[in-house]
mmCIF file of N, CA, C and O in Angstrom:
data_model
loop_
_atom_site.group_PDB
_atom_site.id
_atom_site.type_symbol
_atom_site.label_atom_id
_atom_site.label_comp_id
_atom_site.label_asym_id
_atom_site.label_seq_id
_atom_site.Cartn_x
_atom_site.Cartn_y
_atom_site.Cartn_z
ATOM 1 N N MET A 430 38.660 33.945 12.167
ATOM 2 C CA MET A 430 37.821 32.938 11.655
ATOM 3 C C MET A 430 36.464 33.152 12.249
ATOM 4 O O MET A 430 36.286 33.378 13.457
ATOM 5 N N LYS A 431 35.400 33.107 11.462
ATOM 6 C CA LYS A 431 34.033 33.335 11.921
ATOM 7 C C LYS A 431 33.398 32.046 12.171
ATOM 8 O O LYS A 431 33.385 31.095 11.361
ATOM 9 N N LEU A 432 32.704 31.874 13.309
ATOM 10 C CA LEU A 432 32.034 30.701 13.846
ATOM 11 C C LEU A 432 30.682 30.666 13.231
ATOM 12 O O LEU A 432 29.881 31.612 13.316
ATOM 13 N N ILE A 433 30.268 29.578 12.517
ATOM 14 C CA ILE A 433 28.925 29.448 11.938
ATOM 15 C C ILE A 433 28.226 28.365 12.771
ATOM 16 O O ILE A 433 28.650 27.254 12.904
ATOM 17 N N VAL A 434 27.033 28.768 13.299
ATOM 18 C CA VAL A 434 26.153 27.936 14.096
ATOM 19 C C VAL A 434 24.781 27.992 13.616
ATOM 20 O O VAL A 434 24.419 28.901 12.943
ATOM 21 N N ALA A 435 24.024 26.940 13.945
ATOM 22 C CA ALA A 435 22.589 26.872 13.431
ATOM 23 C C ALA A 435 21.831 27.953 14.194
ATOM 24 O O ALA A 435 21.938 28.067 15.512
ATOM 25 N N VAL A 436 20.942 28.714 13.628
ATOM 26 C CA VAL A 436 20.103 29.721 14.274
ATOM 27 C C VAL A 436 18.884 29.047 14.875
ATOM 28 O O VAL A 436 18.425 29.362 15.951
ATOM 29 N N GLN A 437 18.326 28.045 14.241
ATOM 30 C CA GLN A 437 17.119 27.352 14.718
ATOM 31 C C GLN A 437 17.508 26.083 15.440
ATOM 32 O O GLN A 437 18.514 25.453 15.248
ATOM 33 N N GLU A 438 16.505 25.630 16.303
ATOM 34 C CA GLU A 438 16.742 24.347 16.943
ATOM 35 C C GLU A 438 16.533 23.242 15.974
ATOM 36 O O GLU A 438 15.861 23.365 14.938
ATOM 37 N N ALA A 439 17.116 22.092 16.198
ATOM 38 C CA ALA A 439 16.924 20.961 15.334
ATOM 39 C C ALA A 439 15.487 20.528 15.328
ATOM 40 O O ALA A 439 14.819 20.486 16.363
ATOM 41 N N VAL A 440 15.005 20.140 14.146
ATOM 42 C CA VAL A 440 13.555 19.838 14.013
ATOM 43 C C VAL A 440 13.251 18.441 14.608
ATOM 44 O O VAL A 440 12.195 18.248 15.186
ATOM 45 N N THR A 441 14.239 17.500 14.486
ATOM 46 C CA THR A 441 13.983 16.161 14.890
ATOM 47 C C THR A 441 14.334 15.821 16.316
ATOM 48 O O THR A 441 14.113 14.726 16.753
ATOM 49 N N ASP A 442 14.872 16.792 17.032
ATOM 50 C CA ASP A 442 15.197 16.559 18.422
ATOM 51 C C ASP A 442 13.978 16.386 19.205
ATOM 52 O O ASP A 442 12.990 17.014 19.154
ATOM 53 N N GLY A 443 13.922 15.338 20.110
ATOM 54 C CA GLY A 443 12.877 15.147 21.053
ATOM 55 C C GLY A 443 11.672 14.498 20.490
ATOM 56 O O GLY A 443 10.709 14.228 21.290
ATOM 57 N N LEU A 444 11.704 13.992 19.306
ATOM 58 C CA LEU A 444 10.617 13.201 18.690
ATOM 59 C C LEU A 444 10.628 11.826 19.277
ATOM 60 O O LEU A 444 11.709 11.281 19.520
ATOM 61 N N PRO A 445 9.470 11.251 19.469
ATOM 62 C CA PRO A 445 9.461 9.873 19.890
ATOM 63 C C PRO A 445 10.005 8.902 18.836
ATOM 64 O O PRO A 445 10.180 9.313 17.647
ATOM 65 N N ALA A 446 10.224 7.714 19.175
ATOM 66 C CA ALA A 446 10.831 6.710 18.238
ATOM 67 C C ALA A 446 9.869 6.561 17.045
ATOM 68 O O ALA A 446 8.635 6.646 17.097
ATOM 69 N N ALA A 447 10.453 6.534 15.844
ATOM 70 C CA ALA A 447 9.681 6.474 14.582
ATOM 71 C C ALA A 447 9.306 5.084 14.220
ATOM 72 O O ALA A 447 8.827 4.884 13.070
ATOM 73 N N GLU A 448 9.402 4.173 15.107
ATOM 74 C CA GLU A 448 8.985 2.738 14.817
ATOM 75 C C GLU A 448 7.528 2.597 14.935
ATOM 76 O O GLU A 448 6.969 3.189 15.862
ATOM 77 N N PRO A 449 6.828 1.809 14.139
ATOM 78 C CA PRO A 449 5.458 1.527 14.331
ATOM 79 C C PRO A 449 5.206 0.772 15.538
ATOM 80 O O PRO A 449 5.992 -0.125 15.962
ATOM 81 N N SER A 450 4.041 1.012 16.156
ATOM 82 C CA SER A 450 3.590 0.196 17.304
ATOM 83 C C SER A 450 3.115 -1.111 16.881
ATOM 84 O O SER A 450 2.913 -1.416 15.729
ATOM 85 N N TRP A 451 2.874 -2.004 17.803
ATOM 86 C CA TRP A 451 2.456 -3.399 17.344
ATOM 87 C C TRP A 451 1.062 -3.359 16.883
ATOM 88 O O TRP A 451 0.709 -4.113 16.053
ATOM 89 N N ARG A 452 0.225 -2.389 17.273
ATOM 90 C CA ARG A 452 -1.132 -2.161 16.776
ATOM 91 C C ARG A 452 -1.025 -1.812 15.294
ATOM 92 O O ARG A 452 -1.810 -2.273 14.396
ATOM 93 N N GLU A 453 -0.101 -0.907 14.963
ATOM 94 C CA GLU A 453 0.056 -0.509 13.542
ATOM 95 C C GLU A 453 0.534 -1.615 12.755
ATOM 96 O O GLU A 453 0.093 -1.869 11.562
ATOM 97 N N LEU A 454 1.463 -2.428 13.256
ATOM 98 C CA LEU A 454 2.001 -3.541 12.530
ATOM 99 C C LEU A 454 0.921 -4.619 12.319
ATOM 100 O O LEU A 454 0.821 -5.218 11.234
ATOM 101 N N HIS A 455 0.056 -4.788 13.317
ATOM 102 C CA HIS A 455 -1.070 -5.780 13.163
ATOM 103 C C HIS A 455 -2.123 -5.260 12.089
ATOM 104 O O HIS A 455 -2.497 -6.060 11.342
ATOM 105 N N ALA A 456 -2.395 -4.018 12.087
ATOM 106 C CA ALA A 456 -3.259 -3.434 11.038
ATOM 107 C C ALA A 456 -2.686 -3.579 9.643
ATOM 108 O O ALA A 456 -3.399 -3.921 8.693
ATOM 109 N N ILE A 457 -1.362 -3.405 9.510
ATOM 110 C CA ILE A 457 -0.674 -3.597 8.178
ATOM 111 C C ILE A 457 -0.747 -5.072 7.776
ATOM 112 O O ILE A 457 -1.054 -5.386 6.634
ATOM 113 N N GLU A 458 -0.608 -6.021 8.757
ATOM 114 C CA GLU A 458 -0.685 -7.414 8.435
ATOM 115 C C GLU A 458 -2.147 -7.758 8.045
ATOM 116 O O GLU A 458 -2.297 -8.594 7.090
ATOM 117 N N LEU A 459 -3.131 -7.180 8.589
ATOM 118 C CA LEU A 459 -4.487 -7.483 8.271
ATOM 119 C C LEU A 459 -4.757 -6.944 6.802
ATOM 120 O O LEU A 459 -5.581 -7.525 6.123
ATOM 121 N N GLU A 460 -4.129 -5.900 6.445
ATOM 122 C CA GLU A 460 -4.339 -5.300 5.114
ATOM 123 C C GLU A 460 -3.427 -5.806 4.042
ATOM 124 O O GLU A 460 -3.388 -5.423 2.851
ATOM 125 N N ARG A 461 -2.502 -6.739 4.444
ATOM 126 C CA ARG A 461 -1.462 -7.237 3.470
ATOM 127 C C ARG A 461 -2.132 -7.836 2.170
ATOM 128 O O ARG A 461 -1.560 -7.629 1.132
ATOM 129 N N PRO A 462 -3.159 -8.653 2.239
ATOM 130 C CA PRO A 462 -3.732 -9.147 0.968
ATOM 131 C C PRO A 462 -4.246 -8.023 0.063
ATOM 132 O O PRO A 462 -4.072 -8.089 -1.154
ATOM 133 N N LEU A 463 -4.751 -7.005 0.646
ATOM 134 C CA LEU A 463 -5.164 -5.900 -0.149
ATOM 135 C C LEU A 463 -3.943 -5.069 -0.807
ATOM 136 O O LEU A 463 -4.012 -4.729 -1.922
ATOM 137 N N ILE A 464 -2.983 -4.939 0.020
ATOM 138 C CA ILE A 464 -1.742 -4.288 -0.506
ATOM 139 C C ILE A 464 -1.141 -5.096 -1.690
ATOM 140 O O ILE A 464 -0.806 -4.481 -2.698
ATOM 141 N N ASP A 465 -1.067 -6.445 -1.506
ATOM 142 C CA ASP A 465 -0.516 -7.254 -2.543
ATOM 143 C C ASP A 465 -1.391 -7.186 -3.834
ATOM 144 O O ASP A 465 -0.879 -7.155 -4.919
ATOM 145 N N ALA A 466 -2.736 -7.175 -3.652
ATOM 146 C CA ALA A 466 -3.613 -7.143 -4.823
ATOM 147 C C ALA A 466 -3.548 -5.815 -5.464
ATOM 148 O O ALA A 466 -3.540 -5.736 -6.747
ATOM 149 N N GLU A 467 -3.335 -4.706 -4.750
ATOM 150 C CA GLU A 467 -3.180 -3.374 -5.373
ATOM 151 C C GLU A 467 -1.805 -3.357 -6.167
ATOM 152 O O GLU A 467 -1.810 -2.669 -7.151
ATOM 153 N N MET A 468 -0.815 -3.918 -5.584
ATOM 154 C CA MET A 468 0.501 -3.957 -6.301
ATOM 155 C C MET A 468 0.361 -4.753 -7.571
ATOM 156 O O MET A 468 0.916 -4.425 -8.570
ATOM 157 N N ASP A 469 -0.314 -5.877 -7.584
ATOM 158 C CA ASP A 469 -0.560 -6.680 -8.782
ATOM 159 C C ASP A 469 -1.253 -5.899 -9.864
ATOM 160 O O ASP A 469 -0.963 -5.907 -10.997
ATOM 161 N N LEU A 470 -2.329 -5.188 -9.442
ATOM 162 C CA LEU A 470 -3.089 -4.368 -10.397
ATOM 163 C C LEU A 470 -2.133 -3.238 -10.895
ATOM 164 O O LEU A 470 -2.218 -2.925 -12.113
ATOM 165 N N LEU A 471 -1.438 -2.638 -10.066
ATOM 166 C CA LEU A 471 -0.450 -1.597 -10.571
ATOM 167 C C LEU A 471 0.546 -2.180 -11.523
ATOM 168 O O LEU A 471 0.831 -1.505 -12.535
ATOM 169 N N ASP A 472 1.031 -3.288 -11.267
ATOM 170 C CA ASP A 472 1.932 -3.999 -12.294
ATOM 171 C C ASP A 472 1.269 -4.142 -13.675
ATOM 172 O O ASP A 472 1.958 -3.884 -14.668
ATOM 173 N N VAL A 473 0.064 -4.564 -13.632
ATOM 174 C CA VAL A 473 -0.690 -4.777 -14.924
ATOM 175 C C VAL A 473 -0.863 -3.471 -15.642
ATOM 176 O O VAL A 473 -0.690 -3.293 -16.847
ATOM 177 N N GLN A 474 -1.303 -2.409 -14.799
ATOM 178 C CA GLN A 474 -1.535 -1.131 -15.415
ATOM 179 C C GLN A 474 -0.190 -0.504 -16.051
ATOM 180 O O GLN A 474 -0.223 0.033 -17.033
ATOM 181 N N ILE A 475 0.885 -0.712 -15.313
ATOM 182 C CA ILE A 475 2.227 -0.216 -15.760
ATOM 183 C C ILE A 475 2.517 -0.926 -17.110
ATOM 184 O O ILE A 475 3.032 -0.277 -18.034
ATOM 185 N N SER A 476 2.414 -2.157 -17.087
ATOM 186 C CA SER A 476 2.684 -2.994 -18.298
ATOM 187 C C SER A 476 1.878 -2.579 -19.567
ATOM 188 O O SER A 476 2.326 -2.711 -20.720
ATOM 189 N N LEU A 477 0.746 -1.929 -19.315
ATOM 190 C CA LEU A 477 -0.029 -1.534 -20.411
ATOM 191 C C LEU A 477 0.062 -0.061 -20.811
ATOM 192 O O LEU A 477 -0.644 0.444 -21.710
ATOM 193 N N LEU A 478 0.998 0.648 -20.182
ATOM 194 C CA LEU A 478 1.159 2.058 -20.482
ATOM 195 C C LEU A 478 1.714 2.354 -21.862
ATOM 196 O O LEU A 478 1.300 3.308 -22.488
ATOM 197 N N ASP A 479 2.571 1.515 -22.294
ATOM 198 C CA ASP A 479 3.154 1.800 -23.591
ATOM 199 C C ASP A 479 2.785 0.942 -24.786
ATOM 200 O O ASP A 479 3.392 0.966 -25.832
ATOM 201 N N ARG A 480 1.649 0.189 -24.621
ATOM 202 C CA ARG A 480 1.232 -0.532 -25.715
ATOM 203 C C ARG A 480 -0.327 -0.714 -25.537
ATOM 204 O O ARG A 480 -0.810 -0.631 -24.534
ATOM 205 N N PRO A 481 -0.986 -0.978 -26.716
ATOM 206 C CA PRO A 481 -2.488 -1.282 -26.607
ATOM 207 C C PRO A 481 -2.712 -2.595 -25.940
ATOM 208 O O PRO A 481 -1.938 -3.498 -26.059
ATOM 209 N N ALA A 482 -3.861 -2.615 -25.307
ATOM 210 C CA ALA A 482 -4.186 -3.832 -24.581
ATOM 211 C C ALA A 482 -4.796 -4.887 -25.513
ATOM 212 O O ALA A 482 -5.687 -4.579 -26.206
ATOM 213 N N SER A 483 -4.271 -6.044 -25.376
ATOM 214 C CA SER A 483 -4.811 -7.196 -26.176
ATOM 215 C C SER A 483 -5.965 -7.799 -25.398
ATOM 216 O O SER A 483 -6.150 -7.429 -24.222
ATOM 217 N N GLU A 484 -6.602 -8.857 -25.910
ATOM 218 C CA GLU A 484 -7.617 -9.528 -25.191
ATOM 219 C C GLU A 484 -7.069 -10.176 -23.928
ATOM 220 O O GLU A 484 -7.710 -10.121 -22.830
ATOM 221 N N LEU A 485 -5.918 -10.767 -23.975
ATOM 222 C CA LEU A 485 -5.234 -11.336 -22.758
ATOM 223 C C LEU A 485 -4.938 -10.284 -21.748
ATOM 224 O O LEU A 485 -5.220 -10.522 -20.498
ATOM 225 N N ASP A 486 -4.460 -9.117 -22.212
ATOM 226 C CA ASP A 486 -4.179 -8.050 -21.314
ATOM 227 C C ASP A 486 -5.426 -7.541 -20.585
ATOM 228 O O ASP A 486 -5.407 -7.205 -19.380
ATOM 229 N N GLN A 487 -6.541 -7.363 -21.331
ATOM 230 C CA GLN A 487 -7.764 -6.983 -20.763
ATOM 231 C C GLN A 487 -8.282 -7.996 -19.713
ATOM 232 O O GLN A 487 -8.783 -7.592 -18.653
ATOM 233 N N ARG A 488 -8.092 -9.291 -19.954
ATOM 234 C CA ARG A 488 -8.394 -10.247 -18.921
ATOM 235 C C ARG A 488 -7.589 -10.132 -17.659
ATOM 236 O O ARG A 488 -8.063 -10.218 -16.549
ATOM 237 N N ARG A 489 -6.265 -9.941 -17.851
ATOM 238 C CA ARG A 489 -5.413 -9.818 -16.724
ATOM 239 C C ARG A 489 -5.746 -8.578 -15.936
ATOM 240 O O ARG A 489 -5.818 -8.563 -14.688
ATOM 241 N N LEU A 490 -6.154 -7.462 -16.617
ATOM 242 C CA LEU A 490 -6.582 -6.189 -15.941
ATOM 243 C C LEU A 490 -7.820 -6.444 -15.154
ATOM 244 O O LEU A 490 -7.911 -6.060 -14.001
ATOM 245 N N ARG A 491 -8.834 -7.106 -15.744
ATOM 246 C CA ARG A 491 -10.054 -7.447 -15.084
ATOM 247 C C ARG A 491 -9.825 -8.286 -13.846
ATOM 248 O O ARG A 491 -10.397 -8.076 -12.807
ATOM 249 N N ARG A 492 -9.072 -9.332 -14.036
ATOM 250 C CA ARG A 492 -8.742 -10.231 -12.878
ATOM 251 C C ARG A 492 -8.037 -9.526 -11.718
ATOM 252 O O ARG A 492 -8.423 -9.713 -10.521
ATOM 253 N N ALA A 493 -7.100 -8.648 -12.021
ATOM 254 C CA ALA A 493 -6.360 -7.922 -11.038
ATOM 255 C C ALA A 493 -7.381 -6.912 -10.343
ATOM 256 O O ALA A 493 -7.299 -6.782 -9.079
ATOM 257 N N ALA A 494 -8.168 -6.258 -11.129
ATOM 258 C CA ALA A 494 -9.214 -5.338 -10.461
ATOM 259 C C ALA A 494 -10.171 -6.101 -9.571
ATOM 260 O O ALA A 494 -10.534 -5.639 -8.507
ATOM 261 N N ASN A 495 -10.624 -7.255 -9.981
ATOM 262 C CA ASN A 495 -11.513 -8.093 -9.299
ATOM 263 C C ASN A 495 -10.856 -8.647 -7.954
ATOM 264 O O ASN A 495 -11.456 -8.724 -6.881
ATOM 265 N N LYS A 496 -9.574 -8.922 -8.053
ATOM 266 C CA LYS A 496 -8.872 -9.343 -6.863
ATOM 267 C C LYS A 496 -8.703 -8.203 -5.827
ATOM 268 O O LYS A 496 -8.871 -8.413 -4.630
ATOM 269 N N VAL A 497 -8.545 -6.983 -6.324
ATOM 270 C CA VAL A 497 -8.518 -5.837 -5.469
ATOM 271 C C VAL A 497 -9.900 -5.588 -4.745
ATOM 272 O O VAL A 497 -9.976 -5.372 -3.527
ATOM 273 N N LEU A 498 -10.940 -5.753 -5.531
ATOM 274 C CA LEU A 498 -12.306 -5.572 -4.949
ATOM 275 C C LEU A 498 -12.599 -6.557 -3.906
ATOM 276 O O LEU A 498 -13.148 -6.357 -2.800
ATOM 277 N N ALA A 499 -12.166 -7.864 -4.176
ATOM 278 C CA ALA A 499 -12.433 -8.987 -3.158
ATOM 279 C C ALA A 499 -11.555 -8.777 -1.934
ATOM 280 O O ALA A 499 -12.037 -8.960 -0.830
ATOM 281 N N ALA A 500 -10.336 -8.290 -2.037
ATOM 282 C CA ALA A 500 -9.524 -7.993 -0.915
ATOM 283 C C ALA A 500 -10.052 -6.824 -0.154
ATOM 284 O O ALA A 500 -10.047 -6.866 1.184
ATOM 285 N N ARG A 501 -10.551 -5.814 -0.730
ATOM 286 C CA ARG A 501 -11.198 -4.710 -0.072
ATOM 287 C C ARG A 501 -12.383 -5.077 0.688
ATOM 288 O O ARG A 501 -12.592 -4.651 1.780
ATOM 289 N N ARG A 502 -13.191 -5.934 0.087
ATOM 290 C CA ARG A 502 -14.369 -6.488 0.793
ATOM 291 C C ARG A 502 -13.975 -7.243 1.986
ATOM 292 O O ARG A 502 -14.548 -7.071 3.103
ATOM 293 N N THR A 503 -12.952 -8.092 1.911
ATOM 294 C CA THR A 503 -12.467 -8.906 3.077
ATOM 295 C C THR A 503 -11.981 -7.950 4.184
ATOM 296 O O THR A 503 -12.341 -8.182 5.371
ATOM 297 N N VAL A 504 -11.214 -6.984 3.862
ATOM 298 C CA VAL A 504 -10.630 -6.042 4.772
ATOM 299 C C VAL A 504 -11.840 -5.291 5.497
ATOM 300 O O VAL A 504 -11.885 -5.102 6.703
ATOM 301 N N ALA A 505 -12.800 -4.838 4.679
ATOM 302 C CA ALA A 505 -13.856 -4.077 5.214
ATOM 303 C C ALA A 505 -14.728 -4.939 6.148
ATOM 304 O O ALA A 505 -15.195 -4.438 7.227
ATOM 305 N N ASN A 506 -14.895 -6.291 5.789
ATOM 306 C CA ASN A 506 -15.665 -7.139 6.665
ATOM 307 C C ASN A 506 -14.911 -7.453 7.970
ATOM 308 O O ASN A 506 -15.626 -7.453 9.037
ATOM 309 N N ARG A 507 -13.653 -7.426 7.975
ATOM 310 C CA ARG A 507 -12.802 -7.582 9.174
ATOM 311 C C ARG A 507 -12.964 -6.314 10.069
ATOM 312 O O ARG A 507 -13.146 -6.469 11.263
ATOM 313 N N LEU A 508 -12.944 -5.157 9.437
ATOM 314 C CA LEU A 508 -12.997 -3.936 10.202
ATOM 315 C C LEU A 508 -14.407 -3.801 10.805
ATOM 316 O O LEU A 508 -14.600 -3.271 11.871
ATOM 317 N N GLY A 509 -15.413 -4.272 10.120
ATOM 318 C CA GLY A 509 -16.795 -4.192 10.552
ATOM 319 C C GLY A 509 -17.097 -5.111 11.677
ATOM 320 O O GLY A 509 -17.939 -4.845 12.567
ATOM 321 N N THR A 510 -16.326 -6.309 11.737
ATOM 322 C CA THR A 510 -16.629 -7.239 12.859
ATOM 323 C C THR A 510 -15.706 -6.952 14.130
ATOM 324 O O THR A 510 -15.885 -7.595 15.061
ATOM 325 N N GLY A 511 -14.821 -6.090 13.985
ATOM 326 C CA GLY A 511 -14.001 -5.692 15.128
ATOM 327 C C GLY A 511 -12.739 -6.553 15.228
ATOM 328 O O GLY A 511 -11.988 -6.545 16.252
ATOM 329 N N ASP A 512 -12.398 -7.313 14.205
ATOM 330 C CA ASP A 512 -11.152 -8.139 14.200
ATOM 331 C C ASP A 512 -9.870 -7.243 14.078
ATOM 332 O O ASP A 512 -8.806 -7.692 14.452
ATOM 333 N N ALA A 513 -10.049 -6.159 13.367
ATOM 334 C CA ALA A 513 -8.872 -5.296 13.113
ATOM 335 C C ALA A 513 -8.553 -4.511 14.318
ATOM 336 O O ALA A 513 -9.369 -4.226 15.269
ATOM 337 N N ALA A 514 -7.295 -3.964 14.353
ATOM 338 C CA ALA A 514 -6.862 -3.243 15.526
ATOM 339 C C ALA A 514 -7.493 -1.799 15.523
ATOM 340 O O ALA A 514 -7.817 -1.225 14.660
#
């Protein structure tokens, strides 16, 4: 019987814990409104992939895009004032 062993060392051995630090979690929480707004915009865009946009759909798309821009502005202002991690 022939013994089969790995020739290379394991790639993941000795890596630090893969959990985010509290600073990274805080940064994610500060960006949560932006993440939610981008997800809403993506939902609208996905719903319009297979059909032409009606007037109502165009309004939904504009509102979602404006929500993303407002959230980006808010996050950028926080980063500029030093409130973010």
